[in-house]
PDB file of C-alpha atoms in Angstrom:
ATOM      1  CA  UNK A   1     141.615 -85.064 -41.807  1.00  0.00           C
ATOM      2  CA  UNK A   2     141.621 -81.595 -40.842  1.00  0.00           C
ATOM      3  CA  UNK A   3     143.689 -79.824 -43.714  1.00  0.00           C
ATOM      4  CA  UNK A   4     143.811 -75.706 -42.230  1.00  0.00           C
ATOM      5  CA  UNK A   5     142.372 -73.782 -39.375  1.00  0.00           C
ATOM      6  CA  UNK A   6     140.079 -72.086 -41.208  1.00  0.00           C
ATOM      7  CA  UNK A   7     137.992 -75.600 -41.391  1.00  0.00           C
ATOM      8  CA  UNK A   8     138.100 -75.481 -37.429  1.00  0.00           C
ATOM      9  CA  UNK A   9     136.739 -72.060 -37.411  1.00  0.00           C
ATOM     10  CA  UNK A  10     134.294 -72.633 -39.527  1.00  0.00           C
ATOM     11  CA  UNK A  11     132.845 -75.377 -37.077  1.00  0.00           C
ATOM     12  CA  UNK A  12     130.326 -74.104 -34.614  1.00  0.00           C
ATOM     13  CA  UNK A  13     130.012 -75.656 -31.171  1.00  0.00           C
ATOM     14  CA  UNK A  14     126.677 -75.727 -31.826  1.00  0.00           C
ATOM     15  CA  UNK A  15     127.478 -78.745 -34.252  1.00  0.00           C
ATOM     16  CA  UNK A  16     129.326 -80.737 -31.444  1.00  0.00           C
ATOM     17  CA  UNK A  17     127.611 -83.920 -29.754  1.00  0.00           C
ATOM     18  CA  UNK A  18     126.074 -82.876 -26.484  1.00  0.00           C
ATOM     19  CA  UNK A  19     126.009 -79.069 -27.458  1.00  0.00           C
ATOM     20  CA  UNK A  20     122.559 -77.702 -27.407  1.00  0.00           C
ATOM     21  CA  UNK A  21     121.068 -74.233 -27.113  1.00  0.00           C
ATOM     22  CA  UNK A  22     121.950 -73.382 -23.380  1.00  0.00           C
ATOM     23  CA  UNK A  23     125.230 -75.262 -23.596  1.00  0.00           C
ATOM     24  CA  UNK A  24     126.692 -73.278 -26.668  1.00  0.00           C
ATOM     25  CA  UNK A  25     125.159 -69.579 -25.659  1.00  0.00           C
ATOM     26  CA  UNK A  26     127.246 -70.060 -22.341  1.00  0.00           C
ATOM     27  CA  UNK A  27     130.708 -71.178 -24.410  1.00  0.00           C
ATOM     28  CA  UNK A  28     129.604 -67.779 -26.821  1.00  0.00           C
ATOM     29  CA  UNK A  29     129.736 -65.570 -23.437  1.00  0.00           C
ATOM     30  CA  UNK A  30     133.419 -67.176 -22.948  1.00  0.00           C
ATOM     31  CA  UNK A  31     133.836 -65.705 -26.679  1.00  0.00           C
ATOM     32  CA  UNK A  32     134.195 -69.302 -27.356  1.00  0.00           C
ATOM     33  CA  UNK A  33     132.034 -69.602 -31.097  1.00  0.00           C
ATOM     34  CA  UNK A  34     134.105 -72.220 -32.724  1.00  0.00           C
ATOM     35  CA  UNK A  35     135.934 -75.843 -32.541  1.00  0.00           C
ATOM     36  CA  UNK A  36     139.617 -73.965 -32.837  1.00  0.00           C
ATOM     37  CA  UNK A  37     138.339 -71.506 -29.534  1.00  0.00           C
ATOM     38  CA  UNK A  38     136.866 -73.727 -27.799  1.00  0.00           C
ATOM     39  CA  UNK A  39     140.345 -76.065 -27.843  1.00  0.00           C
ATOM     40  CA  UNK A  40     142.678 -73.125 -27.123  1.00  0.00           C
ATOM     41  CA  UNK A  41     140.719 -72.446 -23.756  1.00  0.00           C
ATOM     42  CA  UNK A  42     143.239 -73.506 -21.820  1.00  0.00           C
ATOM     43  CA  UNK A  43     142.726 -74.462 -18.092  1.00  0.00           C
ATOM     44  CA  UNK A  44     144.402 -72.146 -15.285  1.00  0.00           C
ATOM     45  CA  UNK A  45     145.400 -74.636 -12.970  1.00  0.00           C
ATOM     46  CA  UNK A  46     145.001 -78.636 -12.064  1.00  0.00           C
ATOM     47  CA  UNK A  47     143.421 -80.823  -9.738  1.00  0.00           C
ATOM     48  CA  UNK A  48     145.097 -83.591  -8.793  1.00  0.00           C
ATOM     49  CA  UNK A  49     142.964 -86.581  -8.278  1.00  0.00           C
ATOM     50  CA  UNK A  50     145.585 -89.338  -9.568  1.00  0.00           C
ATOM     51  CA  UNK A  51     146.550 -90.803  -6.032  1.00  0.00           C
ATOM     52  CA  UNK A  52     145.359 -91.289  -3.014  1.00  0.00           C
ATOM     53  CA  UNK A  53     147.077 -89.796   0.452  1.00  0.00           C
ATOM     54  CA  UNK A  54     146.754 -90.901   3.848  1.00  0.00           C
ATOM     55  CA  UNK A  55     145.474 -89.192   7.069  1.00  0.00           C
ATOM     56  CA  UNK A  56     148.546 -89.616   8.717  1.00  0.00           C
ATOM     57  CA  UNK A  57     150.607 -87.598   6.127  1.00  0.00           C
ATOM     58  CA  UNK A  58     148.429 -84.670   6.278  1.00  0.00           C
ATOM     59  CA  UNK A  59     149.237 -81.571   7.264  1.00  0.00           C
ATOM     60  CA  UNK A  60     147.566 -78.145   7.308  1.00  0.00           C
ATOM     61  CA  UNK A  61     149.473 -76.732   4.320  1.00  0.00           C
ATOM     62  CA  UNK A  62     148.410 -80.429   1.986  1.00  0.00           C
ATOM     63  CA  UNK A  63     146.106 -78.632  -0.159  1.00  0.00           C
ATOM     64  CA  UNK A  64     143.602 -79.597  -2.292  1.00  0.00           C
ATOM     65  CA  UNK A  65     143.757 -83.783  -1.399  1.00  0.00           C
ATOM     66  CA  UNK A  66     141.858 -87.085  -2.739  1.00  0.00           C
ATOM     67  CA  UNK A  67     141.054 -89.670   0.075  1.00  0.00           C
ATOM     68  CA  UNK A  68     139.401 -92.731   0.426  1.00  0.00           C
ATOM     69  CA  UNK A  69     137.488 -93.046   3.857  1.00  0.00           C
ATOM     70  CA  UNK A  70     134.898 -94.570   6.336  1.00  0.00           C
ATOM     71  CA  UNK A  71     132.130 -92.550   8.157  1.00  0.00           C
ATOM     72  CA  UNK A  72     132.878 -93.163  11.659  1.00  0.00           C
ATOM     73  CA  UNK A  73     130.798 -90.649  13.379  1.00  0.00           C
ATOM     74  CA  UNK A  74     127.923 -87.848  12.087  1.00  0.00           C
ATOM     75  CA  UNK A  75     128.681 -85.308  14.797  1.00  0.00           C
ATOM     76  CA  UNK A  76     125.569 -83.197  13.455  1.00  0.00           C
ATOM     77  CA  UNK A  77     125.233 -79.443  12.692  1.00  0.00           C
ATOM     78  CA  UNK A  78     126.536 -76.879  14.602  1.00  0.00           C
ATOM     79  CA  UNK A  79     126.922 -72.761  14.426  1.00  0.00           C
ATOM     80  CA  UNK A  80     124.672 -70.449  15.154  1.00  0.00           C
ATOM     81  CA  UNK A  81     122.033 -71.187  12.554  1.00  0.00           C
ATOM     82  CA  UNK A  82     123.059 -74.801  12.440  1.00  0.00           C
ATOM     83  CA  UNK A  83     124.272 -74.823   8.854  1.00  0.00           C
ATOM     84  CA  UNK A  84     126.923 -76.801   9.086  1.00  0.00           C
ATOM     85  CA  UNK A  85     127.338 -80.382   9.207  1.00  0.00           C
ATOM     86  CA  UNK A  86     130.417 -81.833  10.848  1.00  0.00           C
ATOM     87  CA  UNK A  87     131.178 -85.799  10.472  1.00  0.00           C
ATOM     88  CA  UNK A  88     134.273 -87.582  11.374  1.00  0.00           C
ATOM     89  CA  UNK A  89     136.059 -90.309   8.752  1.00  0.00           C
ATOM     90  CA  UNK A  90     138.532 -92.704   9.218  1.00  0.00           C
ATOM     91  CA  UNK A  91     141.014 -94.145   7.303  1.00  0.00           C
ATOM     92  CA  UNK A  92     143.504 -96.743   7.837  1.00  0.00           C
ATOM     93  CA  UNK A  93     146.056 -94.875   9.714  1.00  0.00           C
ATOM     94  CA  UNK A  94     143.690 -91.730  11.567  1.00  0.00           C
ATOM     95  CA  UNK A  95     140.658 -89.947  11.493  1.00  0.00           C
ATOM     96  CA  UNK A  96     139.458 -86.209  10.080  1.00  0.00           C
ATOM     97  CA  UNK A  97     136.724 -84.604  10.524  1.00  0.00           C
ATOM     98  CA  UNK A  98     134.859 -82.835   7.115  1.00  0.00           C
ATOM     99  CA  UNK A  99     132.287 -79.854   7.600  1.00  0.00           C
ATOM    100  CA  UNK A 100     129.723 -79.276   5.291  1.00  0.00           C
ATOM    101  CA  UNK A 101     128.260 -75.878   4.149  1.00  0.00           C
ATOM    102  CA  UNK A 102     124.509 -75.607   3.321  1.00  0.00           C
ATOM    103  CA  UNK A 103     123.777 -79.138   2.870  1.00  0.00           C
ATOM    104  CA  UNK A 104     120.188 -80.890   2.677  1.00  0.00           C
ATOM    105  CA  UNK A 105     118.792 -83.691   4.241  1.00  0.00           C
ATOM    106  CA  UNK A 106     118.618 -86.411   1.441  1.00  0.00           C
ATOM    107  CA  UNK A 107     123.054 -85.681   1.468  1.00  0.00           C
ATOM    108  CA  UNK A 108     123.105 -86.200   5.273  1.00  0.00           C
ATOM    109  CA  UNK A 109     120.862 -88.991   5.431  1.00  0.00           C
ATOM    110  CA  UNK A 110     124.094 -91.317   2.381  1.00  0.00           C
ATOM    111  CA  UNK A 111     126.289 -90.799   5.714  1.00  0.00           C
ATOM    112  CA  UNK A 112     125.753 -94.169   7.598  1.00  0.00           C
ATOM    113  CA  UNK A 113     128.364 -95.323  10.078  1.00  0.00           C
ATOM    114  CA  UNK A 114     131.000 -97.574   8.239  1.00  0.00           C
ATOM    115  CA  UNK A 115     129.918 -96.370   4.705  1.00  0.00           C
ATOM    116  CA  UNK A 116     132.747 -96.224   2.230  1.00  0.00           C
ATOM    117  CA  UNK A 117     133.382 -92.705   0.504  1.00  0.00           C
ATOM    118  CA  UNK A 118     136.089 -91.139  -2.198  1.00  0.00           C
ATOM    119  CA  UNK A 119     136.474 -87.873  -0.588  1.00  0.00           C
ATOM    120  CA  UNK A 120     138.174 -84.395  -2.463  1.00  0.00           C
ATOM    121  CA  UNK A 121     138.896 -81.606  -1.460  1.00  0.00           C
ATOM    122  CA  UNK A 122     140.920 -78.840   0.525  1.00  0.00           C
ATOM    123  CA  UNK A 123     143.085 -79.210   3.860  1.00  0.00           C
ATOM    124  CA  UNK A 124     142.563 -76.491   6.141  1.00  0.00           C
ATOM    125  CA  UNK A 125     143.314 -76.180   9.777  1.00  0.00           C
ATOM    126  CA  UNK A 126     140.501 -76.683  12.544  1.00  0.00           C
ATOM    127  CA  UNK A 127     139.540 -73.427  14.132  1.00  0.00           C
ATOM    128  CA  UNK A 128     139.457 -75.196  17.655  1.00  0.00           C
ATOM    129  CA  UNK A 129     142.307 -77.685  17.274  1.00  0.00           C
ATOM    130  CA  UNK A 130     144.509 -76.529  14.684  1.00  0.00           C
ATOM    131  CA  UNK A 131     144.081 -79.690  13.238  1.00  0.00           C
ATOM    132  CA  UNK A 132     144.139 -80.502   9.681  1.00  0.00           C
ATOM    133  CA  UNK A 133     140.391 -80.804   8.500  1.00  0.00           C
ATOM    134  CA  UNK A 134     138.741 -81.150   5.183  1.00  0.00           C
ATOM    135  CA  UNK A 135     136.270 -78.677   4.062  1.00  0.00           C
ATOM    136  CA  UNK A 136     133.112 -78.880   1.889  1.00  0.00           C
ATOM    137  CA  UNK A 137     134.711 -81.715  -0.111  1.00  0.00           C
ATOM    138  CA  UNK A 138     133.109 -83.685  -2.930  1.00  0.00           C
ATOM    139  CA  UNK A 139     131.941 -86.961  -2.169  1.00  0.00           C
ATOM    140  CA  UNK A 140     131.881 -89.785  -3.920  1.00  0.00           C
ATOM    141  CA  UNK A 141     129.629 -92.939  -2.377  1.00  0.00           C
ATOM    142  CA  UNK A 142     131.396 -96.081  -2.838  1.00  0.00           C
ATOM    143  CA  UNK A 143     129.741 -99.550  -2.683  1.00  0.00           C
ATOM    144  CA  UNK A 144     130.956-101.736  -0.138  1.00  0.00           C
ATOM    145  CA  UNK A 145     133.348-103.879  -2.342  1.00  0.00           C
ATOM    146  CA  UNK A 146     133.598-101.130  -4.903  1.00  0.00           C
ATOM    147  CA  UNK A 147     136.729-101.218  -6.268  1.00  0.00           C
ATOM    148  CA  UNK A 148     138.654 -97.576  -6.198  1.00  0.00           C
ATOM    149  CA  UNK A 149     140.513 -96.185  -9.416  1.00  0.00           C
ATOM    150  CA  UNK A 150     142.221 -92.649 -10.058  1.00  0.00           C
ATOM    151  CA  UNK A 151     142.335 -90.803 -12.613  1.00  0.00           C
ATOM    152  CA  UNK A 152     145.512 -91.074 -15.452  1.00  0.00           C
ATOM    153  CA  UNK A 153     145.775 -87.596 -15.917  1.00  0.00           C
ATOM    154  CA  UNK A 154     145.532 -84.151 -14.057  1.00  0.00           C
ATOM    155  CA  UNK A 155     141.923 -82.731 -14.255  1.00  0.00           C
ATOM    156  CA  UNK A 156     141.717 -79.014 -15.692  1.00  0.00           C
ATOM    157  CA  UNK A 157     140.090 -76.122 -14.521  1.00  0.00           C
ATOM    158  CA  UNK A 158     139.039 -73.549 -16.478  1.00  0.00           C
ATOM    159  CA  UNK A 159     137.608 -70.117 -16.532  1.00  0.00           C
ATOM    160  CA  UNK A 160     133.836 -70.327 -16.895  1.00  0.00           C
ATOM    161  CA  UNK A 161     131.000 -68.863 -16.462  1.00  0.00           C
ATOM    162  CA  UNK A 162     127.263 -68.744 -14.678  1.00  0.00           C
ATOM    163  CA  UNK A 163     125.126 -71.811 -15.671  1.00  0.00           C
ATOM    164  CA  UNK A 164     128.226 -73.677 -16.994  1.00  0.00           C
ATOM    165  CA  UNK A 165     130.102 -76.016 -14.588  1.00  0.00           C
ATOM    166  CA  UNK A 166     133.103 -77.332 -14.623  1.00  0.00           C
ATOM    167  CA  UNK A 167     131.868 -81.058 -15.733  1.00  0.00           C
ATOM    168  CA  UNK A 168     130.064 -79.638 -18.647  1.00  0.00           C
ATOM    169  CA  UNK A 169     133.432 -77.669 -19.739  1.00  0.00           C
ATOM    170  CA  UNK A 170     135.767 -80.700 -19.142  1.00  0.00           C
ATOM    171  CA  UNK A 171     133.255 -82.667 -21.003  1.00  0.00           C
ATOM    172  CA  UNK A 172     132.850 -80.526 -23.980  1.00  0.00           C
ATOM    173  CA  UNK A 173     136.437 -79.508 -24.033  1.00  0.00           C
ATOM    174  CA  UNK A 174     137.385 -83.518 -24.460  1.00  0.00           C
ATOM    175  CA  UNK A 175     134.781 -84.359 -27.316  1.00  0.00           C
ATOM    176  CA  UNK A 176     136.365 -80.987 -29.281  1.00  0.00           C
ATOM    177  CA  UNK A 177     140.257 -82.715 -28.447  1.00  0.00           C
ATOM    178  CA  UNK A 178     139.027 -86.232 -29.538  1.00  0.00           C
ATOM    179  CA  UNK A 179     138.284 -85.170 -32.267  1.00  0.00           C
ATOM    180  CA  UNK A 180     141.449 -83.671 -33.260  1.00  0.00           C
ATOM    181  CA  UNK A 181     142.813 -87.016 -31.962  1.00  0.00           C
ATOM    182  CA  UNK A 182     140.833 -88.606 -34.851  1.00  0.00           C
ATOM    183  CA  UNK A 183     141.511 -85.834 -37.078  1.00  0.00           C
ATOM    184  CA  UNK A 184     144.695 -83.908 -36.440  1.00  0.00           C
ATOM    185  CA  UNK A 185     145.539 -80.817 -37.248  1.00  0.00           C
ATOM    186  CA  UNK A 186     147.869 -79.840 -40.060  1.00  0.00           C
ATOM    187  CA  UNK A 187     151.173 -79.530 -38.852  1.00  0.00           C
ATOM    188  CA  UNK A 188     153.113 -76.388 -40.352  1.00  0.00           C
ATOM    189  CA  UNK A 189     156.343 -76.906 -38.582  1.00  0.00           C
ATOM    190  CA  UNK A 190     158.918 -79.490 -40.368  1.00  0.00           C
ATOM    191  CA  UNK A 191     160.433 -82.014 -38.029  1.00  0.00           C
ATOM    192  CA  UNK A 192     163.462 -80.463 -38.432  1.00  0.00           C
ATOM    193  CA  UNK A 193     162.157 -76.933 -37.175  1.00  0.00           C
ATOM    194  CA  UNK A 194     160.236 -78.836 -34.079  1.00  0.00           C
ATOM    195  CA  UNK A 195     162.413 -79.192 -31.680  1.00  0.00           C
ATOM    196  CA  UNK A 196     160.213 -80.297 -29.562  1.00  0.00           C
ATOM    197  CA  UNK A 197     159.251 -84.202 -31.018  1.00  0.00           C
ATOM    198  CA  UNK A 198     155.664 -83.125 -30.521  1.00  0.00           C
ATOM    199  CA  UNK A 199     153.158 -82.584 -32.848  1.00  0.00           C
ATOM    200  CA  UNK A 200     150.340 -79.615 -32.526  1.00  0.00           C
ATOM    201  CA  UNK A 201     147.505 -81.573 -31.857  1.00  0.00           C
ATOM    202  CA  UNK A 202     149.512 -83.734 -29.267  1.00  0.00           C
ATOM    203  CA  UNK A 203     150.685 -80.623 -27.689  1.00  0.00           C
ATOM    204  CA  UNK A 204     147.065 -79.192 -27.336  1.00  0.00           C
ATOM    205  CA  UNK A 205     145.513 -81.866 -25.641  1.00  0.00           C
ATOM    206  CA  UNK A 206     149.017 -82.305 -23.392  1.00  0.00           C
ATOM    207  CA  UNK A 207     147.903 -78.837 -21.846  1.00  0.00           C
ATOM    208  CA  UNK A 208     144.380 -79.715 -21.136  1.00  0.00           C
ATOM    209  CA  UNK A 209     145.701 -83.120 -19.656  1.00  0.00           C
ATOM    210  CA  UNK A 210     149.111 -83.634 -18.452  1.00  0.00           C
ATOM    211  CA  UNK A 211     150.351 -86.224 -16.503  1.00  0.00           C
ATOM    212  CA  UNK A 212     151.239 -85.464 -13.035  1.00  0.00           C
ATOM    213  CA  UNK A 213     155.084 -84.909 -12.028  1.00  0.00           C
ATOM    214  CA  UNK A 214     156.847 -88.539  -9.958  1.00  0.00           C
ATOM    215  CA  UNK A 215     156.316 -86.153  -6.591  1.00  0.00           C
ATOM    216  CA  UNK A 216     153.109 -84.934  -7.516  1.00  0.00           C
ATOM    217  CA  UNK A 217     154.007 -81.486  -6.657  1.00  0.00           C
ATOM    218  CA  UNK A 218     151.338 -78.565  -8.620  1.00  0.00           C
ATOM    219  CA  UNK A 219     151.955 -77.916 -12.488  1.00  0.00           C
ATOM    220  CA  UNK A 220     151.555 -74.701 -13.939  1.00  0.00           C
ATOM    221  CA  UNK A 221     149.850 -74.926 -17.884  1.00  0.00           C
ATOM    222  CA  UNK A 222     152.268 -72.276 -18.829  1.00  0.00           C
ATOM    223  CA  UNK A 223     155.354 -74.342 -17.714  1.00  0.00           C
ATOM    224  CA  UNK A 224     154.257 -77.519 -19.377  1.00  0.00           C
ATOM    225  CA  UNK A 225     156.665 -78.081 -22.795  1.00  0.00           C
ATOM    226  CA  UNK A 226     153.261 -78.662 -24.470  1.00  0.00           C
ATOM    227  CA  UNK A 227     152.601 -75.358 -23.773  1.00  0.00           C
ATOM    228  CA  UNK A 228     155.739 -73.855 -24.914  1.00  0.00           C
ATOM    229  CA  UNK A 229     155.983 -76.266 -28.197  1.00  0.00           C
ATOM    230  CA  UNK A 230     152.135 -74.130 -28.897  1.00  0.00           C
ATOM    231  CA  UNK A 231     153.807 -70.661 -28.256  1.00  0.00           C
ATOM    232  CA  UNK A 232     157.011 -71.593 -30.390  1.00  0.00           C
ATOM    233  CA  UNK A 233     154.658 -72.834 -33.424  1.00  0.00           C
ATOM    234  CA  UNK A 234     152.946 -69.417 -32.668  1.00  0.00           C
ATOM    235  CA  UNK A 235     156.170 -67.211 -32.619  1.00  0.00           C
ATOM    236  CA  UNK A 236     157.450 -68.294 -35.883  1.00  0.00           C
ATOM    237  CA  UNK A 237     153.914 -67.813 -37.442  1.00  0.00           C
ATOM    238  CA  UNK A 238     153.948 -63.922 -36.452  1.00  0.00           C
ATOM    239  CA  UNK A 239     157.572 -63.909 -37.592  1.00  0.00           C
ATOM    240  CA  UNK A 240     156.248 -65.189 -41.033  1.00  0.00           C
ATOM    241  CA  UNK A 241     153.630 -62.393 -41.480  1.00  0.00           C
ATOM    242  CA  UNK A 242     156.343 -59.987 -40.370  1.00  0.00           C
TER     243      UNK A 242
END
């Protein structure tokens, strides 16, 4: 068990699984050195990937959306240099059409007619129809009898930096929280100062992965009562040292 924060200072993400060279260098640009920064990097927003919505309750103010779809048509590349690549999908209830920035043939070549696809990204209207059309979404190719799951929780976003994605991040991030899970962190509050039934290391990884609200509208990390049982714990510390 973790017994103070000094321990989790003292524990370089250089010693994490996965972590090598290039890896840590690129948290140490984030000024992220140790186990304790590297779990208070909080993301700035969420992706919701946790359900799936339908083409025919789309609209051009949806968002960021996660759909599951059939290639019906590979309309081909079009503007004036021919850079990007328009293809229609279909789903149960309509069809959308996706464009494609800067893609390369090997991509182009997964898109056969009828092939299954998890599809995510943003709504935005069509320049020529006003329709509601995805752009540059990520793909994901399904087998033909694959079976699709979504995710339990929201998926964070956080501020990076060159030559570390977001994968990498989330990945890292979840290895430094399981390990808290395993080994949590002291808890300084008594239960009868905590009015919040939550305990610090529960609170932590609540922020980096909440669950998403019944209507699925956007959460904001500050709102989250994670977040506010972590600035309550930190309130009463500076009060302390006062």
């Amino acid at each position: 068990m973790i017994t103070s924060d000094a321990q989790i200072k003292n524990i370089d993400v250089s010693n994490l699984k996965g972590v090598g060279p290039k890896i840590s260098s690129s948290l140490n640009r984030l000024k992220i050195f140790s186990l304790f920064d590297l779990i208070f990097h909080f993301p700035f927003r969420y992706q919701d990937r946790t359900y799936i919505s339908k083409v025919s309750d789309l609209t051009t103010d949806s968002g960021s959306v996660l759909l599951c779809l059939k290639v019906k048509a590979v309309e081909g590349f079009v503007g004036s240099r021919g850079k990007v690549l328009k293809i229609l999908f279909a789903d149960d209830t309509g069809i959308i059409e996706a464009s494609f920035f800067n893609t390369y043939a090997t991509f182009v070549h997964n898109f056969t007619s009828g092939r299954r696809v998890l599809a995510y990204g943003s709504i935005k209207p069509d320049y020529m129809t006003g329709r509601p059309s995805l752009v540059h979404p990520e793909i994901t190719f399904l087998q033909t009898n694959e079976t699709v799951t979504t995710e339990e929780f929201l998926t964070p976003i956080y501020s990076s930096t060159e030559g570390l994605g977001q994968a990498i991040l989330r990945k890292t991030i979840k290895t430094a929280l399981d390990l808290i899970q395993k080994a949590p962190l002291p808890e300084i509050l008594p239960q009868n100062l905590n009015p919040y039934g939550m305990s610090l290391s529960d609170a932590i990884k609540d922020v980096h992965y909440p669950h998403p609200q019944s209507d699925h509208t956007p959460i904001v990390p500050q709102k989250l009562t994670s977040f506010e049982r972590i600035c309550y714990e930190e309130l009463i510390a500076y009060q302390l040292c006062l």
